[in-house]
PDB file of C-alpha atoms in Angstrom:
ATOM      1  CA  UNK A  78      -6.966  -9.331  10.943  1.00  0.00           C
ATOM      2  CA  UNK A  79      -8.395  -7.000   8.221  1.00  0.00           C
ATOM      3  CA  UNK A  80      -8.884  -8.981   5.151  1.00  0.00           C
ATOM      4  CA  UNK A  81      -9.152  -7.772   1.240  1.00  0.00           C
ATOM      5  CA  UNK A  82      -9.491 -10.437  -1.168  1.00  0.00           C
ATOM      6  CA  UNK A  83      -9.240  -9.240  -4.977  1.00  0.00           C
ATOM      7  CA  UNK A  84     -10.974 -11.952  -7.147  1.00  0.00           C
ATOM      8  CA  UNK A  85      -8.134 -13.391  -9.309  1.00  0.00           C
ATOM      9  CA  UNK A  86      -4.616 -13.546  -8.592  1.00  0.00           C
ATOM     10  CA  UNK A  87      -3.773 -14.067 -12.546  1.00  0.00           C
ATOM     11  CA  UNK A  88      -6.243 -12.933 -15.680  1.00  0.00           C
ATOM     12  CA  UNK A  89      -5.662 -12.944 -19.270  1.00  0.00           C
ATOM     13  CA  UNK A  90      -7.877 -10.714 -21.590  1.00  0.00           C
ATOM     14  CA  UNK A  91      -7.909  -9.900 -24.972  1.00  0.00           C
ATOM     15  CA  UNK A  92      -7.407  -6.000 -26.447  1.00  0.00           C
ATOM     16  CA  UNK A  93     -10.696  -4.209 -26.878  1.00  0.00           C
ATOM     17  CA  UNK A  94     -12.851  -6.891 -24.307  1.00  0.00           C
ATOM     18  CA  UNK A  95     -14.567  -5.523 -21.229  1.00  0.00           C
ATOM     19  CA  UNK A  96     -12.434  -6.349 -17.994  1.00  0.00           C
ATOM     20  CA  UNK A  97     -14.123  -5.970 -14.305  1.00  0.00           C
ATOM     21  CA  UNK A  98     -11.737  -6.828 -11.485  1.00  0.00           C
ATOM     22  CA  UNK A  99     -13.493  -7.510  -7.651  1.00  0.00           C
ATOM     23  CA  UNK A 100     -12.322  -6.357  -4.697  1.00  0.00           C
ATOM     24  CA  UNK A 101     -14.188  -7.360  -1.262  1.00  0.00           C
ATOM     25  CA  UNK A 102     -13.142  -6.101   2.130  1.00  0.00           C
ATOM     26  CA  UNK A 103     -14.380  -6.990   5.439  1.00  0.00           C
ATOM     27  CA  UNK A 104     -13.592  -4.461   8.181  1.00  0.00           C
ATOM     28  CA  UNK A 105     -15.974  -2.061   7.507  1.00  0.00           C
ATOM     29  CA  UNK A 106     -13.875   0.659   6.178  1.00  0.00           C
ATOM     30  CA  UNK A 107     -15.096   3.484   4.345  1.00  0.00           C
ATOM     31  CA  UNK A 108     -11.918   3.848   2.159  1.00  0.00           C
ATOM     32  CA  UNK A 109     -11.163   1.668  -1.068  1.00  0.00           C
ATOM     33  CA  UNK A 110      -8.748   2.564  -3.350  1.00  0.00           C
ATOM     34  CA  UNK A 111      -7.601   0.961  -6.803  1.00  0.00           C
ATOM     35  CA  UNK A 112      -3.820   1.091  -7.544  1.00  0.00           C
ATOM     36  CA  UNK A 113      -1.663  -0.280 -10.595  1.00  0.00           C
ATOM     37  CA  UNK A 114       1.743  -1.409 -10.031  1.00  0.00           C
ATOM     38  CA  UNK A 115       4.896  -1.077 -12.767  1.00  0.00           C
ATOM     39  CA  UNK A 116       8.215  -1.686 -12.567  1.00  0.00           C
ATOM     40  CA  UNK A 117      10.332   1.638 -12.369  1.00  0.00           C
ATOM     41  CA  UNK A 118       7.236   3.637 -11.800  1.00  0.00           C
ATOM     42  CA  UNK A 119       5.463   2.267  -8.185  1.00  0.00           C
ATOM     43  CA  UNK A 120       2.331   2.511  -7.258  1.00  0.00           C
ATOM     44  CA  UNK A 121      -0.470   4.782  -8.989  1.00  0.00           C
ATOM     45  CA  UNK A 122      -3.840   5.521  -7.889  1.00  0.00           C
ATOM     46  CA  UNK A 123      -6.129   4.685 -10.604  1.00  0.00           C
ATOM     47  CA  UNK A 124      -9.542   5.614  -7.862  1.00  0.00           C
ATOM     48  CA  UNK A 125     -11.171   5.715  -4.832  1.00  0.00           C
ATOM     49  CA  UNK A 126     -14.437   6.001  -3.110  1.00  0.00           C
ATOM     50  CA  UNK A 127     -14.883   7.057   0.579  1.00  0.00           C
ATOM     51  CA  UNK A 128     -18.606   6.288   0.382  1.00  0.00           C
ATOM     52  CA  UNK A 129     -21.255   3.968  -1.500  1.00  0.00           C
ATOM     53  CA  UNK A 130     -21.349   5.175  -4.733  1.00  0.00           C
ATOM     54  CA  UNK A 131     -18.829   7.888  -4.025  1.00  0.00           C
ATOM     55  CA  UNK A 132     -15.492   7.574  -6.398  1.00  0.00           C
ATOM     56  CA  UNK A 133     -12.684   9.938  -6.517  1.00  0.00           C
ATOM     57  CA  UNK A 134     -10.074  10.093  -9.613  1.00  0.00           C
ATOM     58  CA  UNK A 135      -6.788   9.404  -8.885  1.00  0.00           C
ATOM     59  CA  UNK A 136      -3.537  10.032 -10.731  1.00  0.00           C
ATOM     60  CA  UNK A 137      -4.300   7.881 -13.693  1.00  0.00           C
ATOM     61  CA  UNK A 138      -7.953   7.298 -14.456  1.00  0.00           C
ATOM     62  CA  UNK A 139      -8.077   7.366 -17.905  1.00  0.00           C
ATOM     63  CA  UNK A 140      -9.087   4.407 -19.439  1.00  0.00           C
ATOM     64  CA  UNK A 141     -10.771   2.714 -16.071  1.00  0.00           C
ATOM     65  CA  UNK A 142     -14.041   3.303 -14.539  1.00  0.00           C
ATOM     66  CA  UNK A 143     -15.404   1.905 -10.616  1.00  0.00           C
ATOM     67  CA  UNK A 144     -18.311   0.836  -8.975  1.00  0.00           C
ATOM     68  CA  UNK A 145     -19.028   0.690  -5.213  1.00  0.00           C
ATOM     69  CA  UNK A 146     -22.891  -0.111  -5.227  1.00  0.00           C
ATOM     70  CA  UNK A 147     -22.222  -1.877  -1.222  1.00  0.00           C
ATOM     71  CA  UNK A 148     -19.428  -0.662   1.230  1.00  0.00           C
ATOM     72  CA  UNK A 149     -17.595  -3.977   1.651  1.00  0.00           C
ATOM     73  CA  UNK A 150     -16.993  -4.398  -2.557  1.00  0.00           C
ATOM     74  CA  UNK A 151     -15.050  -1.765  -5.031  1.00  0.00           C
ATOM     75  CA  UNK A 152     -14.807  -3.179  -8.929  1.00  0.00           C
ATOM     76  CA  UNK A 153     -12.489  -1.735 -11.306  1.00  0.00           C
ATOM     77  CA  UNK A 154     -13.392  -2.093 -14.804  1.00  0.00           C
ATOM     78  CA  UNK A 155     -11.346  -1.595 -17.882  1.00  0.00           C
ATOM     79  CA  UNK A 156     -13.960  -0.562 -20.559  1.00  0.00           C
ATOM     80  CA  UNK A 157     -11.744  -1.455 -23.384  1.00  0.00           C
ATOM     81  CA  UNK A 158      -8.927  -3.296 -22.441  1.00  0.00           C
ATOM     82  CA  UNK A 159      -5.618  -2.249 -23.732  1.00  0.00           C
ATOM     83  CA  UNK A 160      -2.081  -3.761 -23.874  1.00  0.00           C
ATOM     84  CA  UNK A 161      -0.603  -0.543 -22.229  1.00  0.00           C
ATOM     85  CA  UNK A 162      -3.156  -1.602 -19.130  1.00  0.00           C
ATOM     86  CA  UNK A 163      -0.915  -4.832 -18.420  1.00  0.00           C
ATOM     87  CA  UNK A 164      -0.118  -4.263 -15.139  1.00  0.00           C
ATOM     88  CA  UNK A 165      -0.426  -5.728 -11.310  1.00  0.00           C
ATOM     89  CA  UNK A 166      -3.702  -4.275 -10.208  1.00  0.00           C
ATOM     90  CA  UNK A 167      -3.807  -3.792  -6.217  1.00  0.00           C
ATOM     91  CA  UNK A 168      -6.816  -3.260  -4.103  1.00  0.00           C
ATOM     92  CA  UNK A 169      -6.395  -1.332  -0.599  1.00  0.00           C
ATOM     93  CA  UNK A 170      -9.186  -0.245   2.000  1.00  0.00           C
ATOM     94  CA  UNK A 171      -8.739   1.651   5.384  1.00  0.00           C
ATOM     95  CA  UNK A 172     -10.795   3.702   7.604  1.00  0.00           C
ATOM     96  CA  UNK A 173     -11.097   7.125   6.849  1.00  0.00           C
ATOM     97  CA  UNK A 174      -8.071   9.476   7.196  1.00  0.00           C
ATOM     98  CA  UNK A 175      -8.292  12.900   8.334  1.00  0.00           C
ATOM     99  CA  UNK A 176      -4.845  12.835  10.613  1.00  0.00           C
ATOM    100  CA  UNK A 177      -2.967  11.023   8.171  1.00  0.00           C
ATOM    101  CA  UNK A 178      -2.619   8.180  11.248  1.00  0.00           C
ATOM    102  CA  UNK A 179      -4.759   5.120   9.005  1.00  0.00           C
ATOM    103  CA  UNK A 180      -3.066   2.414   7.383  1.00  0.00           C
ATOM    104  CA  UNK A 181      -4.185   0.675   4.081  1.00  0.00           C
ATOM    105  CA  UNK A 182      -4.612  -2.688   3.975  1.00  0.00           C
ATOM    106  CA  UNK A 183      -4.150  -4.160   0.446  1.00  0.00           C
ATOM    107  CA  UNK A 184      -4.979  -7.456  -1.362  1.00  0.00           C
ATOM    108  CA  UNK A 185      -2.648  -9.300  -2.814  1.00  0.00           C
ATOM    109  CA  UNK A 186      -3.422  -8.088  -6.266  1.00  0.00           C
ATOM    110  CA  UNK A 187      -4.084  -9.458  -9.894  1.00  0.00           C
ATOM    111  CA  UNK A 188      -1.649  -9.539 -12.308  1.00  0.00           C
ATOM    112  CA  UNK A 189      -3.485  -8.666 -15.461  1.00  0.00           C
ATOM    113  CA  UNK A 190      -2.037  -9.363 -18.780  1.00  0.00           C
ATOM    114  CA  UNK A 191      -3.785  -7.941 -22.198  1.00  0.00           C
ATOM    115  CA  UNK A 192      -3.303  -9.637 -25.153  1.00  0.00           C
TER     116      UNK A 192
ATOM    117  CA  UNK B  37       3.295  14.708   1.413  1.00  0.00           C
ATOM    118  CA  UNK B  38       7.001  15.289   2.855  1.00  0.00           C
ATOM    119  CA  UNK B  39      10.174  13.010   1.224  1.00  0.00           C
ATOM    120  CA  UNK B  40      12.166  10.192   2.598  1.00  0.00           C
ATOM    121  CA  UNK B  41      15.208   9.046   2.140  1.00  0.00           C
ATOM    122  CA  UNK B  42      16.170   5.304   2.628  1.00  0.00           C
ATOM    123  CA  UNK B  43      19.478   2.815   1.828  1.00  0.00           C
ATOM    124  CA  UNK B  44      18.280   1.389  -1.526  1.00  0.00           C
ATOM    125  CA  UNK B  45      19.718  -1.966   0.131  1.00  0.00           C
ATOM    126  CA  UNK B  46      20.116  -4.184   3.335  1.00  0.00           C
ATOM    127  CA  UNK B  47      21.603  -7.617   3.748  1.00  0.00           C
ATOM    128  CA  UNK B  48      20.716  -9.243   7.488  1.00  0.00           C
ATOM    129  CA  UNK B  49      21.361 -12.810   9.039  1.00  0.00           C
ATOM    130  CA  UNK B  50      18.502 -15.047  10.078  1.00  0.00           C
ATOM    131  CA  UNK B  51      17.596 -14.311  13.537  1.00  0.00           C
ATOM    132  CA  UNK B  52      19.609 -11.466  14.158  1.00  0.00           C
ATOM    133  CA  UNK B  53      17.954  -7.749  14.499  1.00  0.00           C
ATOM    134  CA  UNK B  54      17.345  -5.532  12.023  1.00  0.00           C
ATOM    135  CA  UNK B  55      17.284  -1.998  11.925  1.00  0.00           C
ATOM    136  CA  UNK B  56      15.926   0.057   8.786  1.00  0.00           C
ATOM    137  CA  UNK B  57      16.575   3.451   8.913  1.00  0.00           C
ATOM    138  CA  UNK B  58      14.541   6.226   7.140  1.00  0.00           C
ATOM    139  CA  UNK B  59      15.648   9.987   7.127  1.00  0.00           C
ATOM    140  CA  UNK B  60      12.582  12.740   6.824  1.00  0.00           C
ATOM    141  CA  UNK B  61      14.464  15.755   7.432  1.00  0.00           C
ATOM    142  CA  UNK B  62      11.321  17.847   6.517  1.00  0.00           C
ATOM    143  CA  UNK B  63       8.560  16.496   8.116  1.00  0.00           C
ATOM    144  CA  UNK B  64       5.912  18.737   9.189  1.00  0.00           C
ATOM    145  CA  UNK B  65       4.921  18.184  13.359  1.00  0.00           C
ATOM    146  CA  UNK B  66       1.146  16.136  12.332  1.00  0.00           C
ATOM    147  CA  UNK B  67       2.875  13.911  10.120  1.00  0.00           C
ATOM    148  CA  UNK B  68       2.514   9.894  10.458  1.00  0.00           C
ATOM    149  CA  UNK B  69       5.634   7.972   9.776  1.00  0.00           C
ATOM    150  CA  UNK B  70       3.995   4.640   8.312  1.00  0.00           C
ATOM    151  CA  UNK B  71       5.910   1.217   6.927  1.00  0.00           C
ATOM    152  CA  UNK B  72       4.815  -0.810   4.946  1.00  0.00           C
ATOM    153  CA  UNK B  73       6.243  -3.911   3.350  1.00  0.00           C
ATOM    154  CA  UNK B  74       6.416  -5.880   0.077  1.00  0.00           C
ATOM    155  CA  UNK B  75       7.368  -9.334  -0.432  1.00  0.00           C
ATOM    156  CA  UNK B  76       7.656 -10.506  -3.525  1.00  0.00           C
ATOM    157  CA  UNK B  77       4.536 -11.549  -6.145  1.00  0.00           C
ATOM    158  CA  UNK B  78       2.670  -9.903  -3.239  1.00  0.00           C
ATOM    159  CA  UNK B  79       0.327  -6.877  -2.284  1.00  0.00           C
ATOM    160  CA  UNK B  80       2.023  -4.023   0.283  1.00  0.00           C
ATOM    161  CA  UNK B  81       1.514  -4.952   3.885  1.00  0.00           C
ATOM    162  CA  UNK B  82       0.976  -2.515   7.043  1.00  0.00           C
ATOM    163  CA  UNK B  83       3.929  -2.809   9.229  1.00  0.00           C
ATOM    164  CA  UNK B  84       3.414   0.590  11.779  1.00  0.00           C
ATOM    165  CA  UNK B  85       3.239   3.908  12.219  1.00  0.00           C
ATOM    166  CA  UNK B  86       3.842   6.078  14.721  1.00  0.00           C
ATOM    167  CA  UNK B  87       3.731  10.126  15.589  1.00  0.00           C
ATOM    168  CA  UNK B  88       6.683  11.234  18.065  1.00  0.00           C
ATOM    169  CA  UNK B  89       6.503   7.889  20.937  1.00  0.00           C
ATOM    170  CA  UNK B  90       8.165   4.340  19.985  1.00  0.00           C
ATOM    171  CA  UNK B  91       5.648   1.766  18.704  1.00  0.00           C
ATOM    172  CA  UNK B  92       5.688  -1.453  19.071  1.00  0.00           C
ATOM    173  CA  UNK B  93       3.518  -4.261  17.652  1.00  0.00           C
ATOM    174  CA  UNK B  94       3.819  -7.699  16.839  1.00  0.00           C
ATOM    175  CA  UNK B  95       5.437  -7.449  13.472  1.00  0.00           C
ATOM    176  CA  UNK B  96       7.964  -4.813  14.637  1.00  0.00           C
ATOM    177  CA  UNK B  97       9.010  -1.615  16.714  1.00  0.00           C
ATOM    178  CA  UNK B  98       8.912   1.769  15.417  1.00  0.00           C
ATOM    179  CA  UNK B  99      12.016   4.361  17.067  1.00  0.00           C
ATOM    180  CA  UNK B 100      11.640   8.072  16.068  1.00  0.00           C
ATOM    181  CA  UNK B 101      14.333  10.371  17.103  1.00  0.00           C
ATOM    182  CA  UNK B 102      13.491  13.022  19.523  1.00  0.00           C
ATOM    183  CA  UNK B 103      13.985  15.799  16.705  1.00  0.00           C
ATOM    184  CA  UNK B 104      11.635  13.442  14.424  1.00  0.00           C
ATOM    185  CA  UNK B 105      13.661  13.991  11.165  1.00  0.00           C
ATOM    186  CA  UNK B 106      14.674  10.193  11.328  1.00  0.00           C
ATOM    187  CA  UNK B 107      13.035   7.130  11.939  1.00  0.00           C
ATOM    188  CA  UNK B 108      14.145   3.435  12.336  1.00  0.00           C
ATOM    189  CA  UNK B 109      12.135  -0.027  11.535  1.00  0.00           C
ATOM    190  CA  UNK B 110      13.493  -2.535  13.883  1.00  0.00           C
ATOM    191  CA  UNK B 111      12.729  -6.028  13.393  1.00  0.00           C
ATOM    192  CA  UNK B 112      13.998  -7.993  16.570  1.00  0.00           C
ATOM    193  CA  UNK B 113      14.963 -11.288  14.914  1.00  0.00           C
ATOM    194  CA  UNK B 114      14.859 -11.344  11.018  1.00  0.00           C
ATOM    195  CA  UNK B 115      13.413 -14.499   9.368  1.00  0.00           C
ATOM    196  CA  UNK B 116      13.428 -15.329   5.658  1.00  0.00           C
ATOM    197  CA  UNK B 117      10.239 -14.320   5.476  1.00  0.00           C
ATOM    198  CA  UNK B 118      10.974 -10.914   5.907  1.00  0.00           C
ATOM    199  CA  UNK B 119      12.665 -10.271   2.977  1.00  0.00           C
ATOM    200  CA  UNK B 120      11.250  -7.739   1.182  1.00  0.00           C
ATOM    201  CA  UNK B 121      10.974  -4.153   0.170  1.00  0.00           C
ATOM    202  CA  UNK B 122      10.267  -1.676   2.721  1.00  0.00           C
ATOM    203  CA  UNK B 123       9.164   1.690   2.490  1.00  0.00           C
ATOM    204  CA  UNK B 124       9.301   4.796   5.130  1.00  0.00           C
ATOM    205  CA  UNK B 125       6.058   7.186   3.896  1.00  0.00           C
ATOM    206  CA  UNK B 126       4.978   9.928   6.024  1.00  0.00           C
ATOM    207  CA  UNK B 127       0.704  10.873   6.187  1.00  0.00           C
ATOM    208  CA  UNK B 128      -0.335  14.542   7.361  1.00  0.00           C
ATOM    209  CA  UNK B 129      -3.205  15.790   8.834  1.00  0.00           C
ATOM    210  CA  UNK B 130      -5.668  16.549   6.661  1.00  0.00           C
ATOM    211  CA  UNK B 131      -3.820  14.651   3.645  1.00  0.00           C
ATOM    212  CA  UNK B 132      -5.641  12.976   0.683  1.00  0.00           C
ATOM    213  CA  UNK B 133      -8.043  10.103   1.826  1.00  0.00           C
ATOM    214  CA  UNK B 134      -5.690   8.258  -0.830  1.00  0.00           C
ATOM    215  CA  UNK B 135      -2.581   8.423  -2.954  1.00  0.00           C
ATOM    216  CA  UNK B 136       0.080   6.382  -0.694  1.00  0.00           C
ATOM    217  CA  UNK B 137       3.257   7.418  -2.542  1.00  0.00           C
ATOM    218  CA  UNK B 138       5.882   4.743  -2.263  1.00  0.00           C
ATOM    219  CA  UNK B 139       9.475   6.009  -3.017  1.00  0.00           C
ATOM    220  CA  UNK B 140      11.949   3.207  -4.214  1.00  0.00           C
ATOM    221  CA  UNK B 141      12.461   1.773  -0.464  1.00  0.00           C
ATOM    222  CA  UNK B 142      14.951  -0.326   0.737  1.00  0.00           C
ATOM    223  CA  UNK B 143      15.491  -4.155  -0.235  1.00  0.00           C
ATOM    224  CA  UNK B 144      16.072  -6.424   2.579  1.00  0.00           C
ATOM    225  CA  UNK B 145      17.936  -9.618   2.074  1.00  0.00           C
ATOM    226  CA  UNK B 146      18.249 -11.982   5.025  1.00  0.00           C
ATOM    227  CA  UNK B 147      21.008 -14.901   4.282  1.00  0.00           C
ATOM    228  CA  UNK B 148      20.062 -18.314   6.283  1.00  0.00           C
TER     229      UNK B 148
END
């Protein structure tokens, strides 16, 4: 079974600290995406890298930046943590998808709270 | 991506089948029809997809119509663990390598 493990189910940070959130998956896929969660608005692709050191913006990017430095980890990391970034943070990989037929996997996410 | 359209709510008994239906009257003839779940306090989960046959897998089976503008999720024999929200999203060829867009999906309930 494909397995993503984000690093911390629950985190509490402070407004204005520096916030890295881990994400580690082991199938091999070349996909990793970084998604926030709110109620009334779904999910929201924050980024996502289809290569080592490859990253793509998504939808809402502002405010985040990513690091995939090896294929099997993708960190998210809040440079200056806000309390509009509260939020559950979810971590997906999959192969890579040119027919639209690849599933992402996600992790069971970290609820972040800012302070 | 094309829309769906899905009941915004389902009640089921324990161990009795399930079936989830999803309408996608303008799907285009390379896109996916994918499910995924979401219990709650937890991450989305892969269910299936599927292109024009039925799928089946361990979790559930997938039945597209013939015309492929509706789908339905059929779990055999619902257990309190599958309550959750699940949502119908459809993939095309050549789509964004990312950007799964969730609609508001329907809410299973499954009374003991």
């Amino acid at each position: 079974d494909v397995k993503v493990t984000q690093s911390s189910r629950y985190l509490v940070k402070r407004t204005g600290e520096k916030v890295f959130l881990e994400c580690v998956q082991d199938m091999d896929h070349e996909n990793m995406f970084w998604y926030r969660q709110d109620p009334g608005l779904g999910l929201r692709l924050i980024y996502f890298s289809y290569d080592v050191k490859m990253k793509e913006k998504g939808d809402i990017p502002e405010g985040y930046s990513v690091s995939r430095e090896k294929k099997e980890r993708f960190s998210l990391i809040l440079e200056s943590a806000s309390t509009n970034q509260t939020s559950m943070y979810l971590c997906a990989s999959s192969h890579l998808n040119q027919r639209g037929n690849q599933p992402q996997h996600f992790g069971d996410g970290t609820r972040l709270s800012i302070l | 991506d094309a829309k769906t359209t899905q009941p915004n709510s389902m009640e089921s008994n324990e161990e009795e089948p399930v079936h989830l239906p999803c309408n996608h009257s303008t799907i285009s003839g390379t896109d996916y029809i994918h499910w995924y779940r979401q219990l709650p306090s937890q991450g989305p989960e892969y269910v299936i997809h599927g292109l024009t046959s039925n799928v089946n897998n361990r979790m559930a089976s997938l039945a597209i119509a013939e015309d492929r503008k509706s789908s339905t999720l059929i779990l055999h024999r619902a257990t309190l663990r599958d309550a959750a929200v699940y949502y119908c999203i459809l993939r095309g060829y050549g789509g964004s390598q990312g950007n799964l867009i969730f609609g508001k999906g329907t809410k299973l309930s499954v009374k003991p």
